[in-house]
Amino acid sequence: MKQLLFLFFAVVVTTGYAQVLPPPQPIVLEPLVVQVSINKVTNLVFHHRIMSVEVGSQEITASQVNDTALALQSSTRSFPETNLSVYAGDGRLYSFILIYADSPAHTSFLISWKDTTAFTELEEAEPLTEAAVQQTSADALAASHFLSRHSSDEFGVSLTLKSLYVRSTLFFFVFNLENETGVDYDVLRWHFSIRDKKRGKRTAVQEVDLTPVYLSKDAYHAGFRSNHLLVVALPKFTVPRKKYCLISLLEKDGGRNLQLRLRNNTLIKARQL
């Protein structure tokens, strides 16, 4: 009997020790060191669209040359070591340490995810074919409309976000475009962008354009006293902190321009189709 009790307690103690796990260790991002000068421009070229840029010092100017290129230059002849964070369209955070050099050893960098540690990685999804995009747009129109708080009205014309769906790599925005006036409403341009909530001196990057991959045929016209639903498809994205997504609708030869502002708390409500 004593032997059985001893064996029982030995198993309990051994099992208890086996369940004791070490605390999780944080993942440390290893930044890439980049030299910046007052006399030369340092260029960073990424494989994916730049979504957001944050610079740790006001003495560094970060200017977005195009969707994937960033130009860095110091406004002073010397500055304390600082950092740069770039959030790209591939869902990764690229981290850099910036140091001053009168004559940088290198002034142009082609940045890939192997060069600097990624904060997060998105699973690759098969892109939708053109036919699949059109079919998904039709499905989004027929599906339930669960959003209504985001609306813009100007002189009898209104734009309301009714629902947001996601499939594969695309967002499908369902809007209601209503014209309560006796004058037709013709759209010059749809414009989607990510903007800073507050403009500051820390970086020259204030706005990133988003390009739709699909718009309904009736997205550019609302006849007098009409009301209809339409779909706009965009590459899937989220909005960094202190930024928002601006949706602008500009009237052709008119002033009835509409604007909607969306933040992450709306984007994350997107439903799968």
Tab-separated table of C-alpha atoms in Angstrom:
chain	number	residue	atom	x	y	z
A	1	MET	CA	0.000	0.000	0.000
A	2	LYS	CA	2.815	2.419	0.899
A	3	GLN	CA	4.505	1.632	-2.400
A	4	LEU	CA	1.301	2.463	-4.299
A	5	LEU	CA	0.908	5.798	-2.466
A	6	PHE	CA	4.536	6.681	-3.145
A	7	LEU	CA	4.094	5.867	-6.848
A	8	PHE	CA	0.901	7.986	-6.976
A	9	PHE	CA	2.585	11.062	-5.473
A	10	ALA	CA	5.608	10.597	-7.719
A	11	VAL	CA	3.374	10.640	-10.806
A	12	VAL	CA	1.503	13.754	-9.579
A	13	VAL	CA	4.712	15.648	-8.824
A	14	THR	CA	6.302	14.617	-12.120
A	15	THR	CA	3.187	15.630	-14.070
A	16	GLY	CA	3.049	18.973	-12.276
A	17	TYR	CA	6.644	19.747	-13.194
A	18	ALA	CA	6.031	18.672	-16.789
A	19	GLN	CA	3.278	21.286	-17.112
A	20	VAL	CA	5.450	24.175	-15.946
A	21	LEU	CA	6.362	26.071	-19.123
A	22	PRO	CA	8.772	28.973	-19.472
A	23	PRO	CA	7.150	32.377	-20.086
A	24	PRO	CA	6.792	33.335	-23.767
A	25	GLN	CA	9.688	35.328	-25.128
A	26	PRO	CA	9.018	38.480	-27.178
A	27	ILE	CA	10.063	38.501	-30.821
A	28	VAL	CA	12.731	41.151	-31.324
A	29	LEU	CA	12.724	42.949	-34.665
A	30	GLU	CA	16.221	43.373	-36.070
A	31	PRO	CA	16.301	46.750	-37.871
A	32	LEU	CA	18.426	47.565	-40.893
A	33	VAL	CA	20.963	50.370	-40.348
A	34	VAL	CA	20.760	53.143	-42.958
A	35	GLN	CA	22.998	56.199	-43.265
A	36	VAL	CA	21.381	59.583	-43.958
A	37	SER	CA	23.076	62.840	-44.987
A	38	ILE	CA	22.256	66.527	-45.393
A	39	ASN	CA	24.030	66.660	-48.767
A	40	LYS	CA	22.705	63.442	-50.323
A	41	VAL	CA	19.358	61.677	-50.625
A	42	THR	CA	19.045	58.086	-49.448
A	43	ASN	CA	16.455	56.058	-51.377
A	44	LEU	CA	14.522	53.033	-50.104
A	45	VAL	CA	12.609	51.069	-52.741
A	46	PHE	CA	10.073	48.454	-51.604
A	47	HIS	CA	8.428	45.620	-53.516
A	48	HIS	CA	4.978	46.621	-52.238
A	49	ARG	CA	2.998	49.839	-51.856
A	50	ILE	CA	3.983	52.026	-48.899
A	51	MET	CA	0.986	52.383	-46.577
A	52	SER	CA	2.422	54.344	-43.651
A	53	VAL	CA	5.707	55.971	-42.609
A	54	GLU	CA	6.797	57.037	-39.120
A	55	VAL	CA	10.111	58.812	-38.434
A	56	GLY	CA	11.507	59.161	-34.923
A	57	SER	CA	13.065	62.598	-35.459
A	58	GLN	CA	11.863	65.903	-36.893
A	59	GLU	CA	15.334	66.380	-38.354
A	60	ILE	CA	14.664	63.653	-40.950
A	61	THR	CA	12.495	64.289	-44.000
A	62	ALA	CA	10.835	61.198	-45.484
A	63	SER	CA	9.317	61.983	-48.882
A	64	GLN	CA	7.323	59.406	-50.804
A	65	VAL	CA	8.542	59.530	-54.411
A	66	ASN	CA	5.903	57.089	-55.685
A	67	ASP	CA	3.883	54.141	-54.381
A	68	THR	CA	6.972	52.080	-53.499
A	69	ALA	CA	9.888	54.524	-53.127
A	70	LEU	CA	10.900	56.625	-50.117
A	71	ALA	CA	13.548	59.380	-50.105
A	72	LEU	CA	15.351	60.249	-46.846
A	73	GLN	CA	17.383	63.374	-46.111
A	74	SER	CA	18.581	65.135	-42.982
A	75	SER	CA	17.787	68.801	-42.355
A	76	THR	CA	20.855	69.190	-40.102
A	77	ARG	CA	24.508	68.207	-40.407
A	78	SER	CA	24.200	65.801	-37.494
A	79	PHE	CA	21.409	64.188	-35.489
A	80	PRO	CA	21.162	61.585	-32.697
A	81	GLU	CA	20.542	58.014	-33.799
A	82	THR	CA	16.841	57.517	-34.509
A	83	ASN	CA	14.526	55.039	-36.195
A	84	LEU	CA	12.163	54.684	-39.151
A	85	SER	CA	9.131	52.397	-39.475
A	86	VAL	CA	7.493	51.621	-42.816
A	87	TYR	CA	4.241	49.678	-43.027
A	88	ALA	CA	3.843	48.167	-46.516
A	89	GLY	CA	0.998	46.701	-48.514
A	90	ASP	CA	2.258	43.150	-47.982
A	91	GLY	CA	1.178	43.425	-44.342
A	92	ARG	CA	4.707	43.727	-42.965
A	93	LEU	CA	6.399	46.307	-40.797
A	94	TYR	CA	9.899	47.255	-41.955
A	95	SER	CA	12.143	48.695	-39.244
A	96	PHE	CA	15.287	50.807	-39.752
A	97	ILE	CA	17.901	52.547	-37.602
A	98	LEU	CA	18.944	55.907	-39.068
A	99	ILE	CA	22.398	57.344	-38.385
A	100	TYR	CA	24.072	60.440	-39.790
A	101	ALA	CA	26.947	60.295	-42.280
A	102	ASP	CA	28.421	63.151	-44.330
A	103	SER	CA	29.121	60.702	-47.139
A	104	PRO	CA	26.892	57.585	-46.902
A	105	ALA	CA	28.458	54.342	-48.092
A	106	HIS	CA	25.240	53.531	-49.985
A	107	THR	CA	22.391	55.799	-51.082
A	108	SER	CA	19.975	53.369	-52.752
A	109	PHE	CA	18.432	50.233	-51.238
A	110	LEU	CA	16.038	47.681	-52.723
A	111	ILE	CA	14.196	46.405	-49.652
A	112	SER	CA	12.759	42.903	-49.450
A	113	TRP	CA	11.248	41.137	-46.446
A	114	LYS	CA	14.528	39.250	-45.970
A	115	ASP	CA	16.422	42.496	-45.356
A	116	THR	CA	14.531	43.447	-42.208
A	117	THR	CA	12.374	41.427	-39.842
A	118	ALA	CA	8.672	41.382	-40.681
A	119	PHE	CA	6.242	42.211	-37.905
A	120	THR	CA	3.489	40.115	-39.417
A	121	GLU	CA	2.896	38.063	-42.522
A	122	LEU	CA	-0.377	37.596	-44.362
A	123	GLU	CA	-1.334	34.286	-45.864
A	124	GLU	CA	-1.124	34.338	-49.622
A	125	ALA	CA	-4.512	34.101	-51.307
A	126	GLU	CA	-5.304	33.289	-54.895
A	127	PRO	CA	-6.216	36.490	-56.777
A	128	LEU	CA	-9.721	36.612	-58.221
A	129	THR	CA	-10.248	36.473	-61.959
A	130	GLU	CA	-12.160	39.277	-63.674
A	131	ALA	CA	-15.233	37.058	-63.932
A	132	ALA	CA	-14.958	36.161	-60.237
A	133	VAL	CA	-14.724	39.849	-59.283
A	134	GLN	CA	-17.901	40.627	-61.238
A	135	GLN	CA	-19.740	37.667	-59.704
A	136	THR	CA	-18.607	38.590	-56.186
A	137	SER	CA	-19.776	42.166	-56.772
A	138	ALA	CA	-23.211	40.848	-57.719
A	139	ASP	CA	-23.214	38.647	-54.606
A	140	ALA	CA	-22.313	41.652	-52.437
A	141	LEU	CA	-25.233	43.635	-53.874
A	142	ALA	CA	-27.638	40.793	-53.125
A	143	ALA	CA	-26.280	40.131	-49.616
A	144	SER	CA	-27.556	41.797	-46.449
A	145	HIS	CA	-26.688	45.437	-45.783
A	146	PHE	CA	-25.458	45.828	-42.218
A	147	LEU	CA	-23.818	49.286	-42.193
A	148	SER	CA	-25.577	52.649	-42.245
A	149	ARG	CA	-23.709	55.099	-40.023
A	150	HIS	CA	-21.275	56.316	-42.683
A	151	SER	CA	-23.021	58.808	-44.937
A	152	SER	CA	-22.286	62.107	-46.684
A	153	ASP	CA	-24.883	64.558	-48.023
A	154	GLU	CA	-24.390	67.646	-50.155
A	155	PHE	CA	-27.223	69.670	-51.726
A	156	GLY	CA	-29.615	66.751	-52.025
A	157	VAL	CA	-27.088	64.115	-53.126
A	158	SER	CA	-25.945	61.490	-50.621
A	159	LEU	CA	-23.494	58.592	-50.492
A	160	THR	CA	-23.944	55.904	-47.820
A	161	LEU	CA	-21.808	52.855	-47.085
A	162	LYS	CA	-24.321	50.010	-46.753
A	163	SER	CA	-22.028	46.994	-46.325
A	164	LEU	CA	-18.460	45.763	-46.683
A	165	TYR	CA	-17.468	42.277	-47.782
A	166	VAL	CA	-14.140	40.549	-48.309
A	167	ARG	CA	-13.153	37.700	-50.568
A	168	SER	CA	-9.627	36.532	-51.281
A	169	THR	CA	-7.457	39.670	-51.566
A	170	LEU	CA	-10.244	42.194	-52.212
A	171	PHE	CA	-12.660	44.384	-50.285
A	172	PHE	CA	-16.110	44.923	-51.819
A	173	PHE	CA	-17.703	48.201	-50.703
A	174	VAL	CA	-21.462	48.468	-51.265
A	175	PHE	CA	-22.685	52.073	-51.491
A	176	ASN	CA	-26.077	53.666	-51.912
A	177	LEU	CA	-25.977	56.733	-54.182
A	178	GLU	CA	-29.114	58.860	-53.933
A	179	ASN	CA	-30.071	62.011	-55.817
A	180	GLU	CA	-33.146	63.751	-54.408
A	181	THR	CA	-32.858	66.770	-56.697
A	182	GLY	CA	-34.149	67.455	-60.187
A	183	VAL	CA	-30.603	67.807	-61.553
A	184	ASP	CA	-28.609	64.783	-62.728
A	185	TYR	CA	-25.458	63.951	-60.784
A	186	ASP	CA	-22.410	62.994	-62.881
A	187	VAL	CA	-19.255	61.774	-61.150
A	188	LEU	CA	-15.893	63.045	-62.322
A	189	ARG	CA	-13.803	60.800	-60.092
A	190	TRP	CA	-13.855	58.339	-57.213
A	191	HIS	CA	-10.853	58.807	-54.939
A	192	PHE	CA	-9.721	56.467	-52.152
A	193	SER	CA	-6.764	57.322	-49.928
A	194	ILE	CA	-5.230	56.806	-46.493
A	195	ARG	CA	-4.516	60.060	-44.671
A	196	ASP	CA	-3.055	61.248	-41.392
A	197	LYS	CA	-5.601	62.396	-38.821
A	198	LYS	CA	-3.311	65.326	-38.041
A	199	ARG	CA	-0.699	66.803	-40.323
A	200	GLY	CA	2.697	67.179	-38.699
A	201	LYS	CA	6.298	68.069	-39.422
A	202	ARG	CA	7.713	64.633	-38.647
A	203	THR	CA	7.231	63.250	-42.142
A	204	ALA	CA	6.338	64.491	-45.594
A	205	VAL	CA	4.154	61.446	-46.225
A	206	GLN	CA	0.582	62.563	-45.612
A	207	GLU	CA	-1.519	60.596	-48.109
A	208	VAL	CA	-1.427	57.219	-49.872
A	209	ASP	CA	-3.767	56.646	-52.812
A	210	LEU	CA	-5.730	53.399	-53.168
A	211	THR	CA	-6.688	52.278	-56.672
A	212	PRO	CA	-10.030	50.486	-57.237
A	213	VAL	CA	-9.875	47.318	-59.316
A	214	TYR	CA	-13.592	47.339	-60.088
A	215	LEU	CA	-16.480	49.842	-60.113
A	216	SER	CA	-20.093	49.192	-61.043
A	217	LYS	CA	-21.145	50.561	-64.430
A	218	ASP	CA	-23.575	52.959	-62.754
A	219	ALA	CA	-20.980	54.300	-60.293
A	220	TYR	CA	-20.532	57.489	-62.331
A	221	HIS	CA	-24.116	58.663	-62.719
A	222	ALA	CA	-27.211	59.250	-60.599
A	223	GLY	CA	-30.214	60.520	-62.528
A	224	PHE	CA	-32.558	63.099	-61.045
A	225	ARG	CA	-34.636	61.745	-58.160
A	226	SER	CA	-32.944	58.348	-58.349
A	227	ASN	CA	-31.553	55.899	-55.831
A	228	HIS	CA	-29.369	52.862	-56.540
A	229	LEU	CA	-26.746	50.537	-55.058
A	230	LEU	CA	-23.253	50.140	-56.492
A	231	VAL	CA	-20.052	48.233	-55.715
A	232	VAL	CA	-16.417	49.320	-55.592
A	233	ALA	CA	-13.685	46.678	-55.170
A	234	LEU	CA	-10.302	47.557	-53.670
A	235	PRO	CA	-7.257	45.546	-52.607
A	236	LYS	CA	-7.693	44.488	-48.979
A	237	PHE	CA	-6.106	46.876	-46.466
A	238	THR	CA	-6.244	48.149	-42.905
A	239	VAL	CA	-5.581	51.630	-41.553
A	240	PRO	CA	-2.624	52.307	-39.217
A	241	ARG	CA	-3.085	54.230	-35.987
A	242	LYS	CA	-3.578	57.996	-36.314
A	243	LYS	CA	-4.803	57.567	-39.898
A	244	TYR	CA	-8.111	57.089	-41.686
A	245	CYS	CA	-9.415	56.038	-45.093
A	246	LEU	CA	-10.946	58.914	-47.054
A	247	ILE	CA	-13.487	58.155	-49.789
A	248	SER	CA	-14.180	61.152	-52.032
A	249	LEU	CA	-16.758	61.535	-54.779
A	250	LEU	CA	-16.180	64.564	-57.024
A	251	GLU	CA	-18.975	65.922	-59.208
A	252	LYS	CA	-18.229	66.730	-62.836
A	253	ASP	CA	-18.626	70.472	-63.476
A	254	GLY	CA	-20.256	70.912	-60.078
A	255	GLY	CA	-19.751	71.414	-56.372
A	256	ARG	CA	-21.739	68.563	-54.832
A	257	ASN	CA	-18.658	66.707	-53.611
A	258	LEU	CA	-19.071	63.892	-51.079
A	259	GLN	CA	-16.632	62.484	-48.507
A	260	LEU	CA	-16.670	59.498	-46.154
A	261	ARG	CA	-14.090	58.764	-43.461
A	262	LEU	CA	-13.497	55.170	-42.387
A	263	ARG	CA	-11.311	53.814	-39.614
A	264	ASN	CA	-10.275	50.321	-38.641
A	265	ASN	CA	-13.299	49.775	-36.408
A	266	THR	CA	-15.396	49.816	-39.596
A	267	LEU	CA	-13.007	47.907	-41.863
A	268	ILE	CA	-12.708	44.987	-39.447
A	269	LYS	CA	-16.486	44.509	-39.646
A	270	ALA	CA	-16.090	43.219	-43.210
A	271	ARG	CA	-17.854	39.898	-43.739
A	272	GLN	CA	-16.659	36.981	-45.828
A	273	LEU	CA	-18.500	36.173	-49.046
